[in-house]
Short mmCIF file of C-alpha atoms and ligand atoms in Angstrom, two decimals:
data_model
loop_
_atom_site.label_atom_id
_atom_site.label_comp_id
_atom_site.label_asym_id
_atom_site.label_seq_id
_atom_site.Cartn_x
_atom_site.Cartn_y
_atom_site.Cartn_z
CA MET A 1 -48.49 260.26 35.62
CA ARG A 2 -50.30 261.78 38.60
CA GLU A 3 -49.86 260.13 41.84
CA ILE A 4 -53.07 258.60 43.25
CA MET A 5 -52.76 258.50 47.10
CA TYR A 6 -55.17 256.67 49.52
CA LYS A 7 -57.20 258.02 52.35
CA SER A 8 -59.42 256.55 55.11
CA THR A 9 -63.23 256.57 54.89
CA ARG A 10 -63.45 257.51 58.54
CA SER A 11 -61.17 260.61 59.27
CA GLU A 12 -59.08 263.21 57.25
CA GLY A 13 -55.66 261.84 58.08
CA GLU A 14 -52.54 262.20 55.90
CA PRO A 15 -53.09 260.16 52.70
CA VAL A 16 -50.70 257.21 52.00
CA THR A 17 -49.23 255.73 48.74
CA ALA A 18 -50.87 252.50 47.20
CA SER A 19 -47.98 250.49 48.51
CA GLN A 20 -48.46 251.73 52.01
CA ALA A 21 -52.20 251.19 51.83
CA ILE A 22 -51.59 247.54 50.73
CA LEU A 23 -49.03 246.81 53.50
CA ARG A 24 -51.36 248.28 56.14
CA GLY A 25 -54.61 246.71 54.86
CA LEU A 26 -56.97 248.70 57.23
CA ALA A 27 -56.49 252.32 58.07
CA PRO A 28 -55.34 253.03 61.68
CA ASP A 29 -58.75 254.60 62.56
CA GLY A 30 -60.52 251.33 61.38
CA GLY A 31 -61.67 252.92 57.99
CA LEU A 32 -60.90 251.56 54.65
CA TYR A 33 -58.65 253.06 52.11
CA VAL A 34 -60.02 254.77 49.11
CA PRO A 35 -58.36 256.57 46.27
CA THR A 36 -58.15 260.32 46.91
CA GLU A 37 -59.31 260.70 43.24
CA ILE A 38 -60.47 258.24 40.64
CA PRO A 39 -57.94 258.02 37.89
CA SER A 40 -58.98 257.62 34.26
CA LEU A 41 -58.10 254.72 31.93
CA LYS A 42 -55.19 255.30 29.91
CA VAL A 43 -56.12 252.81 26.92
CA SER A 44 -59.18 252.66 24.87
CA MET A 45 -61.37 249.49 24.78
CA ARG A 46 -60.17 248.83 21.21
CA GLU A 47 -56.64 248.74 22.50
CA LEU A 48 -57.55 246.30 25.19
CA ALA A 49 -59.21 244.14 22.62
CA ASP A 50 -55.88 243.41 21.16
CA MET A 51 -54.11 242.69 24.48
CA ASP A 52 -53.78 239.41 26.28
CA TYR A 53 -55.04 239.46 29.94
CA ARG A 54 -51.56 240.35 31.47
CA ASP A 55 -51.22 243.34 29.29
CA ALA A 56 -54.64 244.48 30.00
CA ALA A 57 -54.26 243.83 33.63
CA CYS A 58 -51.19 246.04 33.69
CA ALA A 59 -52.82 248.92 31.73
CA ILE A 60 -55.78 249.08 33.83
CA MET A 61 -54.21 248.78 37.20
CA ALA A 62 -51.28 251.21 36.58
CA PRO A 63 -53.29 254.45 37.22
CA PHE A 64 -54.58 253.03 40.60
CA LEU A 65 -50.98 251.90 41.63
CA SER A 66 -49.18 254.90 40.58
CA ASP A 67 -46.35 254.52 43.05
CA PHE A 68 -45.38 250.94 41.36
CA SER A 69 -43.04 251.42 38.21
CA GLN A 70 -44.21 249.70 35.01
CA ASP A 71 -41.69 247.01 35.61
CA GLU A 72 -42.59 246.33 39.21
CA LEU A 73 -46.20 245.93 38.18
CA ARG A 74 -45.52 243.75 35.26
CA ASP A 75 -43.30 241.45 37.37
CA CYS A 76 -46.25 241.00 39.83
CA VAL A 77 -48.83 240.54 37.10
CA GLU A 78 -46.53 237.65 35.31
CA ALA A 79 -46.03 235.82 38.56
CA ALA A 80 -49.92 235.90 39.30
CA TYR A 81 -51.38 235.03 36.00
CA ASP A 82 -49.47 232.30 34.81
CA GLU A 83 -49.95 228.37 34.41
CA LYS A 84 -51.83 228.21 37.71
CA PHE A 85 -54.74 229.19 35.61
CA ASP A 86 -56.16 226.33 33.37
CA THR A 87 -56.74 228.69 30.50
CA PRO A 88 -54.46 231.18 28.81
CA GLU A 89 -57.47 233.62 28.64
CA ILE A 90 -57.34 233.60 32.32
CA ALA A 91 -61.02 235.07 32.43
CA PRO A 92 -62.92 233.79 29.50
CA VAL A 93 -66.31 235.19 28.39
CA VAL A 94 -68.70 232.62 27.25
CA GLU A 95 -72.18 232.70 25.74
CA VAL A 96 -74.76 230.88 28.06
CA ASP A 97 -78.49 230.70 27.24
CA GLY A 98 -78.72 234.41 25.84
CA TYR A 99 -76.39 235.88 28.49
CA SER A 100 -72.53 236.26 28.63
CA HIS A 101 -70.87 234.78 31.47
CA LEU A 102 -67.50 236.27 32.75
CA GLU A 103 -65.80 232.98 34.01
CA LEU A 104 -63.41 234.02 36.94
CA PHE A 105 -62.90 230.31 38.46
CA HIS A 106 -60.06 229.30 36.28
CA GLY A 107 -57.23 229.71 39.05
CA ALA A 108 -55.76 227.52 41.38
CA THR A 109 -58.67 227.22 43.87
CA ILE A 110 -61.48 227.46 41.27
CA ALA A 111 -63.24 230.51 42.73
CA PHE A 112 -63.06 234.09 41.90
CA LYS A 113 -60.98 234.99 44.96
CA ASP A 114 -57.96 233.68 42.91
CA MET A 115 -58.28 236.67 40.61
CA ALA A 116 -57.07 238.91 43.45
CA LEU A 117 -55.22 236.49 45.76
CA SER A 118 -52.83 235.28 43.06
CA LEU A 119 -51.63 238.85 42.78
CA LEU A 120 -51.86 240.32 46.19
CA PRO A 121 -48.81 238.43 47.77
CA HIS A 122 -46.75 239.83 44.86
CA LEU A 123 -47.90 243.34 45.36
CA MET A 124 -47.39 242.97 48.96
CA THR A 125 -43.91 241.76 48.94
CA ALA A 126 -43.10 244.74 46.29
CA SER A 127 -44.74 247.09 48.52
CA ALA A 128 -42.58 245.89 51.41
CA ARG A 129 -39.36 246.34 49.27
CA LYS A 130 -40.32 249.90 48.19
CA ASN A 131 -41.05 250.79 51.80
CA GLY A 132 -37.84 249.52 52.93
CA VAL A 133 -39.61 246.96 55.04
CA SER A 134 -37.23 244.04 55.48
CA ASP A 135 -39.30 241.87 57.98
CA ASP A 136 -41.00 238.71 56.83
CA ILE A 137 -44.62 239.32 56.48
CA VAL A 138 -46.70 236.91 58.33
CA ILE A 139 -50.42 236.80 56.79
CA LEU A 140 -52.87 235.78 59.52
CA THR A 141 -56.30 234.74 58.21
CA ALA A 142 -59.46 233.30 59.69
CA THR A 143 -61.77 231.45 57.11
CA SER A 144 -64.98 229.92 56.80
CA GLY A 145 -63.88 228.09 53.72
CA ASP A 146 -63.09 229.83 50.43
CA THR A 147 -60.84 232.71 51.23
CA GLY A 148 -58.46 230.44 53.39
CA LYS A 149 -57.49 228.32 50.54
CA ALA A 150 -57.32 230.97 48.07
CA ALA A 151 -54.87 233.00 50.39
CA LEU A 152 -52.93 229.82 50.83
CA ALA A 153 -52.54 229.03 47.17
CA GLY A 154 -51.56 232.69 46.52
CA PHE A 155 -48.83 232.85 49.27
CA ALA A 156 -47.52 229.49 49.06
CA ASP A 157 -43.62 229.61 48.39
CA VAL A 158 -43.76 233.49 48.06
CA PRO A 159 -40.29 234.42 49.33
CA GLY A 160 -40.56 236.84 52.40
CA THR A 161 -44.01 235.78 53.37
CA LYS A 162 -45.50 233.38 55.74
CA ILE A 163 -49.31 232.48 55.93
CA ILE A 164 -51.23 231.05 58.76
CA VAL A 165 -55.03 230.19 58.14
CA PHE A 166 -57.27 229.30 61.14
CA TYR A 167 -60.58 227.46 60.34
CA PRO A 168 -63.36 226.21 62.40
CA LYS A 169 -62.51 222.55 62.76
CA ASP A 170 -66.02 221.24 62.42
CA GLY A 171 -67.31 224.43 60.38
CA VAL A 172 -66.27 223.98 56.93
CA SER A 173 -67.29 221.47 54.15
CA PRO A 174 -65.19 218.18 53.71
CA ILE A 175 -63.92 219.37 50.32
CA GLN A 176 -62.86 222.89 51.65
CA GLU A 177 -61.10 221.18 54.63
CA LYS A 178 -59.41 218.68 52.43
CA GLN A 179 -58.41 221.64 50.01
CA MET A 180 -56.74 223.40 52.95
CA VAL A 181 -55.08 220.53 54.83
CA THR A 182 -53.37 219.24 51.68
CA GLN A 183 -51.82 222.61 50.93
CA ARG A 184 -48.11 222.48 50.03
CA GLY A 185 -45.42 225.09 50.71
CA ASP A 186 -43.09 225.30 53.61
CA ASN A 187 -44.34 228.95 54.34
CA THR A 188 -47.91 227.77 54.92
CA CYS A 189 -49.59 226.72 58.16
CA VAL A 190 -53.29 225.48 58.60
CA ILE A 191 -54.83 225.08 62.00
CA GLY A 192 -58.24 223.91 62.90
CA ILE A 193 -59.77 225.67 65.92
CA LYS A 194 -62.10 224.12 68.43
CA GLY A 195 -64.86 226.61 68.08
CA ASN A 196 -66.81 228.42 65.33
CA PHE A 197 -65.78 231.02 62.63
CA ASP A 198 -66.51 233.82 64.95
CA ASP A 199 -64.06 232.28 67.52
CA ALA A 200 -61.34 232.16 64.71
CA GLN A 201 -61.96 235.52 63.56
CA ASN A 202 -62.12 237.13 66.97
CA GLY A 203 -58.69 235.09 68.01
CA VAL A 204 -57.17 236.77 64.86
CA LYS A 205 -58.43 240.25 65.56
CA ASP A 206 -57.17 239.95 69.15
CA ILE A 207 -53.67 238.98 68.01
CA PHE A 208 -53.73 241.91 65.43
CA GLY A 209 -54.42 244.24 68.32
CA ASP A 210 -52.02 242.74 70.73
CA PRO A 211 -49.00 245.28 71.21
CA GLU A 212 -46.95 242.66 73.04
CA MET A 213 -47.34 240.00 70.46
CA ILE A 214 -46.53 242.53 67.73
CA SER A 215 -43.39 243.66 69.40
CA GLU A 216 -42.39 240.10 70.20
CA LEU A 217 -42.74 239.30 66.42
CA ALA A 218 -40.91 242.68 65.36
CA ASP A 219 -37.87 241.62 67.57
CA LYS A 220 -37.61 238.32 65.50
CA GLY A 221 -37.99 240.33 62.18
CA PHE A 222 -41.62 239.41 61.48
CA ARG A 223 -44.72 241.69 60.93
CA PHE A 224 -48.50 240.78 60.49
CA SER A 225 -50.58 241.56 57.59
CA SER A 226 -54.07 240.72 56.27
CA ALA A 227 -55.24 239.03 53.07
CA ASN A 228 -58.73 240.23 53.87
CA SER A 229 -61.05 241.64 51.15
CA ILE A 230 -60.90 245.22 52.65
CA ASN A 231 -57.14 245.40 51.42
CA ILE A 232 -57.04 247.76 48.46
CA GLY A 233 -54.75 245.35 46.87
CA ARG A 234 -57.50 242.79 46.46
CA LEU A 235 -59.90 245.37 45.20
CA VAL A 236 -57.66 246.93 42.30
CA PRO A 237 -56.91 243.54 40.61
CA GLN A 238 -60.80 243.01 40.37
CA VAL A 239 -61.32 246.40 38.42
CA ALA A 240 -59.14 244.71 35.43
CA TYR A 241 -61.70 241.93 34.66
CA TYR A 242 -64.55 244.28 34.16
CA ALA A 243 -62.75 246.22 31.45
CA TRP A 244 -61.46 242.91 30.20
CA ALA A 245 -64.85 241.52 29.72
CA TYR A 246 -65.98 244.49 27.69
CA SER A 247 -62.98 244.24 25.60
CA ARG A 248 -63.70 240.63 24.85
CA LEU A 249 -67.26 241.24 23.79
CA LEU A 250 -66.03 244.08 21.51
CA LYS A 251 -63.35 241.77 19.95
CA LYS A 252 -66.04 239.09 19.39
CA GLY A 253 -68.42 241.67 17.70
CA THR A 254 -71.04 241.22 20.30
CA ILE A 255 -71.19 245.00 21.04
CA ARG A 256 -70.08 248.11 19.26
CA ASP A 257 -67.53 250.37 20.56
CA GLY A 258 -68.99 252.64 23.29
CA GLU A 259 -72.12 250.56 23.42
CA GLU A 260 -73.11 250.34 27.42
CA ILE A 261 -73.47 246.96 29.03
CA VAL A 262 -74.79 245.71 32.33
CA PHE A 263 -73.23 243.52 34.79
CA VAL A 264 -74.89 241.35 37.24
CA VAL A 265 -72.80 240.39 40.30
CA PRO A 266 -73.44 237.71 42.95
CA THR A 267 -72.57 239.61 46.13
CA GLY A 268 -71.56 238.96 49.71
CA ASN A 269 -68.84 241.38 51.04
CA PHE A 270 -69.52 243.97 48.21
CA GLY A 271 -65.86 243.80 46.95
CA ASN A 272 -66.41 242.36 43.68
CA ILE A 273 -69.35 244.59 42.60
CA LEU A 274 -67.44 247.73 44.06
CA ALA A 275 -64.54 246.86 41.67
CA GLY A 276 -67.03 246.97 38.86
CA TYR A 277 -68.18 250.26 39.91
CA TYR A 278 -64.73 251.63 39.91
CA ALA A 279 -64.44 250.11 36.35
CA LYS A 280 -67.30 252.34 35.48
CA LEU A 281 -65.83 255.29 36.95
CA ILE A 282 -62.49 255.10 35.16
CA GLY A 283 -64.55 254.81 31.99
CA VAL A 284 -65.62 251.45 31.05
CA PRO A 285 -68.99 251.79 29.40
CA ILE A 286 -71.11 250.36 31.94
CA ALA A 287 -74.86 251.14 32.17
CA ARG A 288 -75.78 249.49 35.52
CA LEU A 289 -74.44 247.18 38.09
CA VAL A 290 -76.91 244.77 39.37
CA CYS A 291 -76.24 243.50 42.84
CA ALA A 292 -77.52 239.76 43.29
CA SER A 293 -78.17 238.38 46.77
CA ASN A 294 -79.29 235.09 48.05
CA GLU A 295 -81.82 234.96 50.94
CA ASN A 296 -79.56 236.96 53.12
CA LYS A 297 -80.84 240.04 51.21
CA VAL A 298 -79.57 242.90 53.37
CA LEU A 299 -78.27 244.71 50.16
CA PHE A 300 -81.43 244.23 48.30
CA ASP A 301 -83.49 245.79 51.08
CA PHE A 302 -80.77 248.65 51.28
CA PHE A 303 -80.96 249.52 47.66
CA ARG A 304 -84.84 249.48 47.80
CA THR A 305 -85.32 251.23 51.11
CA GLY A 306 -82.14 253.28 51.96
CA THR A 307 -82.09 251.33 55.40
CA TYR A 308 -79.11 248.96 55.92
CA ASP A 309 -80.36 246.56 58.80
CA ARG A 310 -78.30 243.60 59.96
CA ASN A 311 -80.62 242.70 62.67
CA ARG A 312 -82.31 239.60 61.04
CA GLU A 313 -81.72 235.79 61.07
CA PHE A 314 -78.76 234.59 59.31
CA ILE A 315 -79.76 232.03 56.80
CA LEU A 316 -77.56 229.10 55.53
CA THR A 317 -77.93 228.63 51.79
CA SER A 318 -76.50 226.61 49.05
CA SER A 319 -74.22 229.78 48.16
CA PRO A 320 -72.32 230.09 51.34
CA SER A 321 -69.87 232.73 50.12
CA MET A 322 -72.71 235.09 49.91
CA ASP A 323 -74.18 234.22 53.36
CA ILE A 324 -73.06 237.53 54.99
CA LEU A 325 -74.97 240.30 56.91
CA ILE A 326 -72.07 242.88 57.17
CA SER A 327 -70.92 243.78 53.77
CA SER A 328 -67.71 245.57 54.69
CA ASN A 329 -66.82 247.06 51.29
CA LEU A 330 -70.21 248.90 51.13
CA GLU A 331 -68.57 251.40 53.30
CA ARG A 332 -66.51 252.68 50.35
CA LEU A 333 -69.70 253.24 48.47
CA ILE A 334 -71.54 255.07 51.42
CA TYR A 335 -68.28 257.31 51.84
CA MET A 336 -68.41 258.17 48.13
CA ILE A 337 -72.11 259.22 48.31
CA THR A 338 -71.80 261.16 51.39
CA GLY A 339 -69.73 263.53 49.15
CA GLU A 340 -66.61 262.00 50.61
CA ASN A 341 -67.51 263.20 54.23
CA ALA A 342 -65.33 261.06 56.53
CA GLY A 343 -67.44 262.29 59.65
CA THR A 344 -70.83 261.49 58.24
CA ASN A 345 -69.67 257.96 57.00
CA ALA A 346 -67.94 257.33 60.47
CA GLU A 347 -71.39 258.02 62.12
CA PHE A 348 -73.28 255.56 59.89
CA MET A 349 -70.64 253.00 60.66
CA ARG A 350 -70.97 253.67 64.52
CA GLN A 351 -74.75 253.31 64.15
CA LEU A 352 -74.09 249.89 62.32
CA LYS A 353 -71.85 248.83 65.09
CA GLU A 354 -74.12 249.88 67.85
CA ASN A 355 -77.43 249.22 66.58
CA GLY A 356 -77.10 247.10 63.76
CA SER A 357 -78.61 249.46 61.24
CA TYR A 358 -78.56 253.00 59.48
CA THR A 359 -80.69 254.86 57.17
CA ILE A 360 -79.09 257.21 54.55
CA PRO A 361 -81.15 260.32 53.56
CA GLU A 362 -82.90 260.86 50.32
CA GLU A 363 -80.18 262.81 48.53
CA MET A 364 -77.67 260.08 49.15
CA ARG A 365 -80.05 257.58 47.83
CA GLY A 366 -80.20 259.71 44.67
CA ARG A 367 -76.46 258.90 44.03
CA LEU A 368 -77.12 255.10 44.12
CA SER A 369 -78.72 255.12 40.58
CA ASP A 370 -75.90 253.09 38.93
CA PHE A 371 -76.92 250.26 40.98
CA VAL A 372 -79.99 248.05 41.36
CA GLY A 373 -80.67 245.16 44.00
CA TYR A 374 -82.52 241.95 43.34
CA TYR A 375 -82.46 238.46 45.16
CA THR A 376 -83.10 234.85 44.51
CA ASP A 377 -84.26 232.33 46.93
CA GLU A 378 -83.17 228.68 47.17
CA ALA A 379 -85.94 227.33 44.90
CA GLY A 380 -85.09 229.91 42.40
CA THR A 381 -81.31 229.11 42.38
CA ALA A 382 -81.94 225.35 41.98
CA GLU A 383 -84.51 226.06 39.19
CA LEU A 384 -82.05 228.09 37.15
CA ILE A 385 -79.44 225.48 37.36
CA ARG A 386 -81.71 222.93 36.11
CA ASP A 387 -83.20 225.22 33.45
CA VAL A 388 -79.90 226.27 31.96
CA TYR A 389 -78.57 222.74 31.91
CA ARG A 390 -81.56 221.51 30.09
CA ALA A 391 -81.48 224.49 27.69
CA CYS A 392 -77.87 224.31 26.64
CA GLY A 393 -75.98 221.70 28.70
CA TYR A 394 -74.02 224.24 30.76
CA ILE A 395 -73.81 223.70 34.38
CA CYS A 396 -73.09 226.84 36.78
CA ASP A 397 -72.35 226.87 40.47
CA THR A 398 -74.82 228.10 43.00
CA HIS A 399 -73.36 231.62 43.34
CA THR A 400 -73.51 232.19 39.64
CA ALA A 401 -76.89 230.64 39.57
CA VAL A 402 -78.28 233.34 41.97
CA ALA A 403 -76.82 236.14 39.54
CA ALA A 404 -78.07 234.40 36.44
CA HIS A 405 -81.58 234.21 37.88
CA VAL A 406 -81.38 237.83 38.92
CA ALA A 407 -80.30 238.63 35.45
CA ARG A 408 -83.53 237.19 33.98
CA GLN A 409 -85.67 238.86 36.72
CA TYR A 410 -83.94 242.22 35.79
CA ARG A 411 -84.38 241.88 32.08
CA LYS A 412 -88.11 240.90 32.45
CA GLU A 413 -89.01 243.75 34.87
CA THR A 414 -87.09 246.51 33.20
CA GLY A 415 -87.16 245.42 29.49
CA ASP A 416 -83.63 246.52 29.30
CA ASP A 417 -82.20 244.89 26.31
CA ARG A 418 -78.58 245.72 26.51
CA GLN A 419 -75.87 243.10 26.66
CA ILE A 420 -75.94 241.47 30.12
CA VAL A 421 -72.74 239.92 31.53
CA VAL A 422 -73.16 237.57 34.65
CA VAL A 423 -70.01 237.42 36.67
CA SER A 424 -69.44 233.79 37.30
CA THR A 425 -67.73 233.23 40.62
CA ALA A 426 -67.02 229.64 41.19
CA SER A 427 -66.54 226.37 39.39
CA PRO A 428 -69.64 223.97 39.78
CA TYR A 429 -67.04 221.29 41.07
CA LYS A 430 -66.63 223.42 44.20
CA PHE A 431 -70.33 222.91 44.95
CA THR A 432 -70.82 219.66 43.37
CA ARG A 433 -73.64 218.34 45.53
CA SER A 434 -75.94 221.26 45.54
CA VAL A 435 -75.42 221.69 41.77
CA LEU A 436 -76.15 218.07 40.82
CA THR A 437 -79.16 217.66 43.28
CA ALA A 438 -80.53 220.82 41.78
CA ILE A 439 -80.53 218.96 38.35
CA ASP A 440 -81.92 215.68 39.78
CA PRO A 441 -82.75 215.00 43.53
CA ALA A 442 -81.83 211.47 43.18
CA TYR A 443 -78.07 212.42 43.34
CA GLU A 444 -78.44 213.29 47.12
CA CYS A 445 -77.45 209.77 48.15
CA LYS A 446 -74.34 209.50 46.11
CA GLU A 447 -70.79 209.93 47.45
CA ASP A 448 -68.78 213.21 46.81
CA PHE A 449 -66.22 211.80 44.30
CA THR A 450 -68.85 209.83 42.54
CA LEU A 451 -70.69 213.18 42.09
CA ILE A 452 -67.44 214.87 40.76
CA ASP A 453 -67.15 211.98 38.11
CA GLU A 454 -70.83 212.67 37.21
CA LEU A 455 -70.53 216.28 36.75
CA ALA A 456 -67.71 215.80 34.35
CA ARG A 457 -69.86 213.48 32.50
CA LEU A 458 -72.85 215.78 32.31
CA SER A 459 -71.19 218.93 31.55
CA GLY A 460 -68.61 217.57 29.22
CA THR A 461 -65.91 219.49 31.17
CA LYS A 462 -62.53 218.30 32.55
CA ILE A 463 -62.40 217.88 36.21
CA PRO A 464 -60.20 220.78 37.51
CA GLN A 465 -56.72 220.15 38.75
CA ALA A 466 -57.60 221.50 42.18
CA ILE A 467 -60.23 218.75 42.67
CA GLU A 468 -58.00 216.03 41.16
CA ASP A 469 -55.30 217.21 43.65
CA ILE A 470 -57.33 216.57 46.74
CA ARG A 471 -58.37 213.10 45.73
CA SER A 472 -54.83 211.84 46.29
CA ALA A 473 -53.02 214.49 48.20
CA PRO A 474 -51.50 213.80 51.46
CA VAL A 475 -52.79 215.60 54.47
CA ARG A 476 -49.91 217.95 55.62
CA HIS A 477 -51.53 220.01 58.19
CA LYS A 478 -52.94 218.22 61.29
CA THR A 479 -52.62 220.83 64.13
CA VAL A 480 -55.94 221.44 66.03
CA CYS A 481 -55.96 223.79 68.84
CA GLU A 482 -58.01 225.40 71.61
CA LYS A 483 -59.24 228.96 71.18
CA SER A 484 -56.58 230.08 73.78
CA GLY A 485 -53.81 228.23 72.06
CA MET A 486 -53.48 230.44 68.89
CA ARG A 487 -50.65 232.50 69.93
CA ASP A 488 -48.61 229.42 70.80
CA VAL A 489 -49.32 227.83 67.44
CA ILE A 490 -47.98 230.88 65.85
CA ARG A 491 -44.82 231.03 67.91
CA ASP A 492 -44.21 227.25 67.07
CA PHE A 493 -44.75 227.70 63.33
CA LEU A 494 -42.38 230.83 63.41
CA GLU A 495 -39.80 229.10 65.56
CA ILE A 496 -39.69 232.14 68.09
C1 LIG B 1 -66.47 235.54 47.92
C2 LIG B 1 -67.64 235.09 46.94
C3 LIG B 1 -68.56 235.90 46.50
C4 LIG B 1 -68.92 237.21 47.02
O1 LIG B 1 -67.97 238.31 46.58
P1 LIG B 1 -67.83 239.58 47.45
O2 LIG B 1 -66.71 240.37 46.68
O3 LIG B 1 -67.67 239.20 48.79
O4 LIG B 1 -69.16 240.40 47.19
C5 LIG B 1 -69.53 235.24 45.56
N1 LIG B 1 -69.21 234.07 45.04
C6 LIG B 1 -68.18 233.29 45.37
C7 LIG B 1 -67.94 231.91 44.76
C8 LIG B 1 -67.32 233.87 46.47
O5 LIG B 1 -66.27 232.97 46.71
#
């Protein structure tokens, strides 16, 4: 098999192997790693239709991870997609009110981040072995809620790794905090910061860039790494479920072999939808990728006008994981549509950093025709949840509702009658209050766990283990520190 290497989006340096790109996370020049060429799929959709998720994931990912042996990749995949998922299908495709929903929330933390973060720790330790890295890998993460828990669950008890998560002490939801502070695993550490998310994020970035701290750790046999969504090791696992979704529709007879379909993706950092684009490029018959935004509609404006402009009010919505004004992974797409010109891309990124905006020329816009952007406001999101519940009894979470509403707008405006798959990114149990008050505002005054029982009753679904766990689980992480105290907390935990 031809080796696929990875290069930075910002300069013409020496390409690195997949495993090196995974270990590093970010390229040394601040760019993101992208494949030097897009591989092609080695299996047909028909063949995928007869596989289970693990076999399919191995077949789809192998060409991207060409320096991993088949056995190495299989070991990683088997460790990732196991009983932590509450269904053997891992990512079921279900029919909801005339649309297909690809449910990506059956993992340990009931959000789609589990699809990549269950696998990343194993890819990372395998990468360390391949590259003769014997240090323990210390994952540092700042989180506003969801990523922290998914990374903790993924790295818990993985030999050769430790994970330290910093969250804003008063800046996450009670359920999110409870999920994190009850985390098991001797290699996990969760710390509340007296500050906001930016303080936590800046603190982590400072430590990553602190040569003294890095060499202090190296002397004791540790090295830092990141579980952030800019790591190619998070993107590649997400390509798999787009091809998988296609193969499920084929298996059910919903579509004919080769028939093109449309995906609608609720988008924040642009990682999920970019993986869908990679799936199209390797050969999955995808007609269009519809980018669904909430009221923070930076991407909608970009696809409509060619101008990316983050200079605007940050709006807190009921779909917090999409409340984002800088979609980091868009850089990979921008690089592609410059004709892989690192200099031009770096210049746009400089403008974004310095002025908060950039405008791409007409010819680059012409290369975006596989994408279309739509958005939904808060009223539309709530209305969708209520209408779908009334129509068929299915309850979707707020992020999925943004996409499902967009799917209806898209179909109405374009008349496109191809099969539409709504990418469903979280369990409604994670956002119980928003979901139930969308159905009936009278729920507003009820307690969280009362609402959870009510959601189970209304939807006829079983309460996920992730939620049962936090009802009774003891709090294991109680440390709270000042912004200035982060380094000491790390030293304490690592016993150095
Ligand atoms: C992270 C997240 C998203 C956004 O995905 P991106 O890859 O950042 O675009 C959407 N929905 C949920 C529930 C998420 O946790």
